Short mmCIF file of C-alpha atoms and ligand atoms in Angstrom, two decimals:
data_model
loop_
_atom_site.label_atom_id
_atom_site.label_comp_id
_atom_site.label_asym_id
_atom_site.label_seq_id
_atom_site.Cartn_x
_atom_site.Cartn_y
_atom_site.Cartn_z
CA UNK A 1 0.00 0.00 0.00
CA UNK A 2 2.79 2.34 1.03
CA UNK A 3 4.69 1.60 -2.20
CA UNK A 4 1.55 2.16 -4.28
CA UNK A 5 1.02 5.54 -2.61
CA UNK A 6 4.66 6.53 -3.27
CA UNK A 7 4.32 5.43 -6.86
CA UNK A 8 1.11 7.41 -7.29
CA UNK A 9 2.64 10.52 -5.75
CA UNK A 10 5.71 10.15 -7.98
CA UNK A 11 3.41 9.86 -10.99
CA UNK A 12 1.50 12.95 -9.84
CA UNK A 13 4.76 14.91 -9.45
CA UNK A 14 5.89 13.87 -12.92
CA UNK A 15 2.53 14.84 -14.42
CA UNK A 16 2.47 18.14 -12.55
CA UNK A 17 6.06 18.78 -13.66
CA UNK A 18 5.03 18.19 -17.25
CA UNK A 19 2.01 20.51 -16.93
CA UNK A 20 3.95 23.28 -15.20
CA UNK A 21 7.11 22.90 -17.30
CA UNK A 22 8.13 25.74 -19.56
CA UNK A 23 7.86 24.80 -23.24
CA UNK A 24 11.09 24.52 -25.23
CA UNK A 25 11.87 26.70 -28.25
CA UNK A 26 11.65 24.79 -31.56
CA UNK A 27 14.89 23.06 -32.60
CA UNK A 28 15.61 25.72 -35.28
CA UNK A 29 15.54 28.51 -32.68
CA UNK A 30 18.13 29.58 -30.09
CA UNK A 31 17.84 28.21 -26.54
CA UNK A 32 16.39 30.19 -23.62
CA UNK A 33 19.41 32.29 -22.51
CA UNK A 34 21.22 30.81 -19.51
CA UNK A 35 23.18 33.95 -18.57
CA UNK A 36 20.15 35.60 -16.91
CA UNK A 37 21.48 37.13 -13.64
CA UNK A 38 19.90 36.28 -10.29
CA UNK A 39 18.39 39.76 -9.88
CA UNK A 40 16.53 39.34 -13.18
CA UNK A 41 13.34 37.80 -11.69
CA UNK A 42 11.30 37.03 -14.79
CA UNK A 43 9.21 33.94 -14.04
CA UNK A 44 5.83 33.09 -12.53
CA UNK A 45 7.70 31.13 -9.83
CA UNK A 46 9.54 34.38 -8.96
CA UNK A 47 6.14 36.04 -8.35
CA UNK A 48 5.08 33.23 -6.00
CA UNK A 49 8.35 33.47 -4.06
CA UNK A 50 8.07 37.27 -3.76
CA UNK A 51 4.44 37.15 -2.56
CA UNK A 52 5.30 34.54 0.07
CA UNK A 53 8.19 36.67 1.36
CA UNK A 54 6.13 39.90 1.69
CA UNK A 55 5.57 41.24 5.22
CA UNK A 56 4.64 44.91 4.63
CA UNK A 57 2.25 44.65 1.69
CA UNK A 58 -0.75 42.39 1.17
CA UNK A 59 -1.93 40.48 -1.87
CA UNK A 60 -4.97 38.65 -3.17
CA UNK A 61 -5.93 36.60 -6.19
CA UNK A 62 -8.17 38.70 -8.44
CA UNK A 63 -8.86 36.23 -11.26
CA UNK A 64 -8.05 32.82 -12.66
CA UNK A 65 -6.76 32.60 -16.22
CA UNK A 66 -8.31 30.18 -18.76
CA UNK A 67 -5.15 28.08 -18.22
CA UNK A 68 -6.00 27.82 -14.49
CA UNK A 69 -3.31 30.24 -13.28
CA UNK A 70 -3.85 32.89 -10.61
CA UNK A 71 -3.76 36.63 -11.37
CA UNK A 72 -2.57 38.55 -8.30
CA UNK A 73 -2.83 42.12 -7.06
CA UNK A 74 -0.41 43.47 -4.45
CA UNK A 75 -1.33 46.40 -2.20
CA UNK A 76 0.70 48.90 -0.16
CA UNK A 77 -0.70 51.72 1.99
CA UNK A 78 -4.16 52.11 3.46
CA UNK A 79 -7.05 52.49 1.04
CA UNK A 80 -8.96 55.74 1.57
CA UNK A 81 -12.73 56.20 1.28
CA UNK A 82 -13.78 58.23 -1.78
CA UNK A 83 -17.57 58.39 -1.09
CA UNK A 84 -18.50 57.32 -4.59
CA UNK A 85 -22.12 57.99 -5.58
CA UNK A 86 -21.90 57.58 -9.38
CA UNK A 87 -19.78 55.80 -11.97
CA UNK A 88 -17.08 57.92 -13.62
CA UNK A 89 -18.76 58.89 -16.88
CA UNK A 90 -22.00 59.79 -15.11
CA UNK A 91 -20.04 61.95 -12.66
CA UNK A 92 -18.32 63.72 -15.58
CA UNK A 93 -21.74 64.25 -17.19
CA UNK A 94 -22.83 65.80 -13.88
CA UNK A 95 -19.88 68.18 -14.39
CA UNK A 96 -17.94 66.94 -11.37
CA UNK A 97 -15.79 63.78 -11.23
CA UNK A 98 -15.98 64.04 -7.41
CA UNK A 99 -19.39 62.34 -7.61
CA UNK A 100 -17.33 59.29 -8.60
CA UNK A 101 -14.43 59.84 -6.19
CA UNK A 102 -14.04 62.70 -3.73
CA UNK A 103 -10.36 63.60 -3.60
CA UNK A 104 -8.56 66.75 -2.47
CA UNK A 105 -5.02 67.94 -1.71
CA UNK A 106 -4.90 65.82 1.46
CA UNK A 107 -5.91 62.58 -0.30
CA UNK A 108 -3.14 60.03 -0.61
CA UNK A 109 -2.12 59.53 -4.26
CA UNK A 110 -2.90 56.10 -5.71
CA UNK A 111 -0.48 54.55 -8.22
CA UNK A 112 -1.40 51.47 -10.23
CA UNK A 113 1.31 49.39 -11.94
CA UNK A 114 -0.15 46.94 -14.42
CA UNK A 115 2.44 44.25 -15.19
CA UNK A 116 2.78 42.70 -18.64
CA UNK A 117 -0.45 41.65 -20.35
CA UNK A 118 1.80 40.31 -23.13
CA UNK A 119 3.50 37.16 -21.88
CA UNK A 120 6.82 37.42 -23.74
CA UNK A 121 7.39 40.93 -22.32
CA UNK A 122 8.94 39.86 -19.02
CA UNK A 123 10.88 43.12 -18.48
CA UNK A 124 8.00 44.75 -16.56
CA UNK A 125 7.74 41.66 -14.36
CA UNK A 126 11.46 41.90 -13.54
CA UNK A 127 10.94 45.55 -12.61
CA UNK A 128 7.85 44.98 -10.47
CA UNK A 129 9.34 42.08 -8.50
CA UNK A 130 12.35 44.27 -7.76
CA UNK A 131 9.94 47.11 -6.84
CA UNK A 132 8.11 44.89 -4.34
CA UNK A 133 11.50 43.90 -2.92
CA UNK A 134 12.37 47.61 -2.59
CA UNK A 135 9.04 48.28 -0.80
CA UNK A 136 9.91 45.48 1.61
CA UNK A 137 13.68 46.06 2.11
CA UNK A 138 14.73 49.37 0.51
CA UNK A 139 17.01 47.48 -1.89
CA UNK A 140 16.66 45.90 -5.33
CA UNK A 141 17.83 42.34 -5.98
CA UNK A 142 21.30 43.62 -6.94
CA UNK A 143 21.56 44.96 -3.38
CA UNK A 144 21.41 48.56 -4.64
CA UNK A 145 19.84 51.12 -2.29
CA UNK A 146 16.51 52.70 -3.32
CA UNK A 147 15.37 54.11 0.05
CA UNK A 148 14.00 57.21 -1.67
CA UNK A 149 11.72 55.01 -3.78
CA UNK A 150 10.81 52.99 -0.69
CA UNK A 151 9.62 56.19 1.08
CA UNK A 152 6.93 56.65 -1.60
CA UNK A 153 5.27 53.55 -0.23
CA UNK A 154 4.68 55.41 3.08
CA UNK A 155 3.00 58.31 1.28
CA UNK A 156 1.10 56.58 -1.53
CA UNK A 157 -1.37 53.79 -2.01
CA UNK A 158 0.41 51.50 -4.49
CA UNK A 159 -1.39 48.72 -6.34
CA UNK A 160 0.68 46.26 -8.37
CA UNK A 161 -0.51 43.49 -10.69
CA UNK A 162 2.85 41.75 -11.16
CA UNK A 163 1.66 39.91 -14.26
CA UNK A 164 -1.50 40.51 -16.29
CA UNK A 165 -1.30 37.39 -18.45
CA UNK A 166 0.15 34.35 -16.66
CA UNK A 167 -1.04 32.01 -19.46
CA UNK A 168 1.05 33.86 -22.03
CA UNK A 169 4.02 33.98 -19.68
CA UNK A 170 3.83 30.22 -19.07
CA UNK A 171 3.58 29.54 -22.82
CA UNK A 172 6.66 31.65 -23.66
CA UNK A 173 9.76 29.44 -23.97
CA UNK A 174 11.96 32.48 -23.25
CA UNK A 175 12.51 34.21 -19.88
CA UNK A 176 14.40 36.98 -21.68
CA UNK A 177 15.41 38.01 -25.20
CA UNK A 178 18.68 39.62 -24.13
CA UNK A 179 21.20 38.89 -26.89
CA UNK A 180 18.63 37.19 -29.17
CA UNK A 181 17.38 38.37 -32.58
CA UNK A 182 14.14 40.38 -32.65
CA UNK A 183 12.64 37.77 -35.01
CA UNK A 184 12.69 35.11 -32.26
CA UNK A 185 10.74 37.43 -29.96
CA UNK A 186 8.24 38.14 -32.76
CA UNK A 187 7.77 34.44 -33.50
CA UNK A 188 6.90 33.49 -29.91
CA UNK A 189 5.39 36.85 -28.93
CA UNK A 190 2.79 37.24 -31.66
CA UNK A 191 2.91 33.60 -32.78
CA UNK A 192 2.80 31.91 -36.17
CA UNK A 193 0.18 30.78 -38.70
CA UNK A 194 -0.39 27.14 -39.62
CA UNK A 195 2.04 27.51 -42.56
CA UNK A 196 4.73 28.70 -40.11
CA UNK A 197 4.83 32.38 -41.12
CA UNK A 198 4.86 34.80 -38.17
CA UNK A 199 1.71 36.79 -37.50
CA UNK A 200 3.82 39.86 -36.58
CA UNK A 201 2.72 43.25 -35.34
CA UNK A 202 0.28 44.76 -36.28
CA UNK A 203 -1.31 41.90 -38.22
CA UNK A 204 -1.34 39.87 -34.98
CA UNK A 205 -4.41 41.95 -34.06
CA UNK A 206 -6.28 41.10 -37.27
CA UNK A 207 -7.69 37.85 -35.84
CA UNK A 208 -9.22 38.12 -32.36
CA UNK A 209 -9.63 35.84 -30.48
CA UNK A 210 -6.47 34.34 -32.01
CA UNK A 211 -8.02 30.96 -32.80
CA UNK A 212 -7.86 28.92 -36.02
CA UNK A 213 -4.93 29.77 -38.28
CA UNK A 214 -2.47 29.27 -35.43
CA UNK A 215 0.58 27.03 -35.13
CA UNK A 216 2.43 28.74 -32.25
CA UNK A 217 -0.10 30.68 -30.14
CA UNK A 218 1.87 33.85 -29.28
CA UNK A 219 2.50 34.82 -25.66
CA UNK A 220 0.55 38.03 -26.44
CA UNK A 221 -2.65 36.09 -25.76
CA UNK A 222 -4.14 34.15 -22.87
CA UNK A 223 -4.92 30.46 -23.47
CA UNK A 224 -8.25 31.45 -25.10
CA UNK A 225 -6.46 33.64 -27.65
CA UNK A 226 -7.45 36.96 -26.04
CA UNK A 227 -5.11 39.96 -26.18
CA UNK A 228 -6.11 41.96 -23.05
CA UNK A 229 -4.88 45.17 -24.66
CA UNK A 230 -7.65 44.85 -27.26
CA UNK A 231 -10.42 43.03 -25.42
CA UNK A 232 -14.01 44.14 -26.00
CA UNK A 233 -14.22 46.65 -23.16
CA UNK A 234 -18.01 46.95 -23.29
CA UNK A 235 -18.31 43.18 -22.83
CA UNK A 236 -14.89 41.81 -21.83
CA UNK A 237 -14.02 38.34 -23.12
CA UNK A 238 -11.21 37.68 -20.61
CA UNK A 239 -11.56 37.30 -16.83
CA UNK A 240 -8.13 38.97 -16.60
CA UNK A 241 -9.44 42.12 -18.32
CA UNK A 242 -12.52 42.22 -16.07
CA UNK A 243 -10.33 41.91 -12.96
CA UNK A 244 -7.93 44.64 -14.13
CA UNK A 245 -10.86 47.03 -14.74
CA UNK A 246 -12.45 46.09 -11.38
CA UNK A 247 -9.22 46.81 -9.48
CA UNK A 248 -8.96 50.20 -11.22
CA UNK A 249 -12.61 51.11 -10.47
CA UNK A 250 -12.17 50.19 -6.79
CA UNK A 251 -8.84 51.91 -6.32
CA UNK A 252 -9.37 55.08 -8.44
CA UNK A 253 -5.68 55.42 -9.36
CA UNK A 254 -4.31 58.89 -10.03
CA UNK A 255 -1.82 57.28 -12.36
CA UNK A 256 -1.83 53.91 -14.17
CA UNK A 257 1.09 52.46 -16.09
CA UNK A 258 0.66 49.45 -18.38
CA UNK A 259 4.08 47.83 -18.81
CA UNK A 260 5.12 46.57 -22.25
CA UNK A 261 8.27 45.91 -24.26
CA UNK A 262 9.51 45.95 -27.82
CA UNK A 263 12.79 45.77 -29.67
CA UNK A 264 13.28 49.52 -29.19
CA UNK A 265 14.60 52.29 -26.96
CA UNK A 266 12.21 52.99 -24.04
CA UNK A 267 9.24 55.32 -24.48
CA UNK A 268 5.74 56.23 -23.34
CA UNK A 269 2.89 55.72 -25.83
CA UNK A 270 0.34 58.51 -25.86
CA UNK A 271 -3.18 57.51 -24.81
CA UNK A 272 -4.97 58.31 -28.07
CA UNK A 273 -8.51 58.54 -26.75
CA UNK A 274 -8.35 60.78 -23.68
CA UNK A 275 -9.13 64.50 -23.25
CA UNK A 276 -6.45 67.00 -24.29
CA UNK A 277 -5.53 67.99 -20.70
CA UNK A 278 -4.73 64.33 -20.00
CA UNK A 279 -2.68 64.00 -23.20
CA UNK A 280 -0.67 67.03 -22.04
CA UNK A 281 0.03 65.44 -18.65
CA UNK A 282 1.16 62.23 -20.32
CA UNK A 283 3.37 64.16 -22.76
CA UNK A 284 4.97 66.14 -19.86
CA UNK A 285 5.61 62.94 -17.96
CA UNK A 286 7.07 61.22 -21.04
CA UNK A 287 9.46 64.12 -21.65
CA UNK A 288 10.62 64.18 -18.01
CA UNK A 289 11.15 60.42 -18.04
CA UNK A 290 13.18 60.54 -21.26
CA UNK A 291 15.30 63.36 -19.75
CA UNK A 292 15.97 61.08 -16.74
CA UNK A 293 17.10 58.29 -19.08
CA UNK A 294 19.47 60.76 -20.80
CA UNK A 295 20.87 61.99 -17.44
CA UNK A 296 21.50 58.43 -16.29
CA UNK A 297 23.13 57.37 -19.56
CA UNK A 298 20.39 54.78 -20.19
CA UNK A 299 18.92 53.96 -23.63
CA UNK A 300 16.69 56.90 -24.61
CA UNK A 301 14.88 58.69 -27.47
CA UNK A 302 17.26 61.67 -27.76
CA UNK A 303 16.86 65.32 -26.73
CA UNK A 304 14.10 66.31 -29.17
CA UNK A 305 11.64 63.65 -28.03
CA UNK A 306 8.01 64.69 -27.56
CA UNK A 307 4.60 63.03 -27.66
CA UNK A 308 1.86 64.12 -30.02
CA UNK A 309 -1.14 66.03 -28.68
CA UNK A 310 -2.92 65.72 -32.01
CA UNK A 311 -6.56 64.76 -32.18
CA UNK A 312 -7.76 61.68 -34.08
CA UNK A 313 -7.10 61.28 -37.76
CA UNK A 314 -10.03 63.18 -39.33
CA UNK A 315 -10.65 60.49 -41.96
CA UNK A 316 -9.69 57.07 -40.67
CA UNK A 317 -9.47 55.36 -37.25
CA UNK A 318 -5.72 54.95 -36.85
CA UNK A 319 -5.42 54.70 -33.08
CA UNK A 320 -7.46 52.14 -31.18
CA UNK A 321 -9.46 52.57 -27.99
CA UNK A 322 -7.33 50.08 -26.04
CA UNK A 323 -6.92 48.92 -22.44
CA UNK A 324 -5.30 52.17 -21.26
CA UNK A 325 -8.07 54.20 -22.95
CA UNK A 326 -10.65 52.01 -21.19
CA UNK A 327 -8.89 52.44 -17.83
CA UNK A 328 -9.05 56.22 -18.24
CA UNK A 329 -12.71 56.25 -19.22
CA UNK A 330 -13.69 53.85 -16.42
CA UNK A 331 -11.94 55.82 -13.66
CA UNK A 332 -10.47 59.13 -14.88
CA UNK A 333 -6.95 57.81 -14.23
CA UNK A 334 -3.90 59.15 -16.09
CA UNK A 335 -3.27 55.87 -17.90
CA UNK A 336 -0.56 55.22 -20.45
CA UNK A 337 1.57 52.48 -21.95
CA UNK A 338 5.29 52.24 -21.31
CA UNK A 339 7.55 50.30 -23.69
CA UNK A 340 10.87 48.93 -22.42
CA UNK A 341 13.59 47.43 -24.59
CA UNK A 342 13.82 43.62 -24.62
CA UNK A 343 17.61 43.59 -24.95
CA UNK A 344 17.52 42.02 -28.42
CA UNK A 345 20.55 42.16 -30.76
CA UNK A 346 18.79 45.08 -32.45
CA UNK A 347 17.96 47.23 -29.36
CA UNK A 348 21.19 46.29 -27.49
CA UNK A 349 19.89 46.91 -23.92
CA UNK A 350 21.59 44.88 -21.15
CA UNK A 351 20.03 43.15 -18.13
CA UNK A 352 21.29 46.05 -15.95
CA UNK A 353 19.86 48.65 -18.38
CA UNK A 354 16.44 47.00 -18.37
CA UNK A 355 16.12 46.95 -14.57
CA UNK A 356 17.42 50.55 -14.31
CA UNK A 357 14.92 51.69 -16.97
CA UNK A 358 12.06 50.09 -15.02
CA UNK A 359 13.17 51.53 -11.65
CA UNK A 360 13.71 55.00 -13.16
CA UNK A 361 10.15 54.91 -14.49
CA UNK A 362 8.80 53.94 -11.05
ZN1 ZN B 1 2.94 44.63 -25.35
#
């Protein structure tokens, strides 16, 4: 009996190992880099370890992915009462957003960090795990001191979703693309068609849900083929999207950052469908952030960088109403997308650069 039980538990472990195991890149592609430093915490297991070690913040599961994985939110600082009596757009129609959330100069600012909703973009996850470690200890995982950043946690309410798409992260065979060609990232990020050709950006948004003509399902999507960035916000298809919007509506963040990556120098993407005053705030922030990258000698967009304040294209819808637009219109938050380099051969960022870029943004 004892032996049978041991055998069964061994079988269970093997099966679980197979289910939880990270997929391998195809034989024609380079291996998952093995030079990833210890501070570069890029996996779902790293999230679990960080949550278990937390003593100052709290966390809860806010959704379960179609692949059966938990989506977590982490909280620092006491939540204040905003005496909401109307949803945001109704309050705006009543000519005062305070009917949605009463805030004044004494209200504690609320900052919302939305970790990667695209699974191959692990750079934001690396940054947020280090940020949680800073909140807890004052130091990042390199042992570098960030006490100034830690002090913000005493003054602000900070809400962190370390990863917005655990399915995509689990499906990605790469923990990093540092030193790899951009094409490898594209292949596993946006996936391939049945004939093996990559879907690529922006065509990867032409089929949604991404179901049917799919060989490799890109890490962009959850296991049902949903890209949270372009869910149907009036009737969300993904539980992850619903949970992200719920957290934002509850918390009323003053600022919301959706963390992304590309084979590029770092930059903020303008939120195309928000009022002009909000576009100006985002543009000011983007300029200040780029100046910080220049001062610190980090990859940057050069001295003449600025974001457009232009209105929509008068003739054709060129910019989508995406997740950050939805977050603004659900809550009034200053929501924008941030793109970090991946460290590909083309963008040349290093592991150190990527963590410094993330921490400078925070
Ligand atoms: Zn992305």
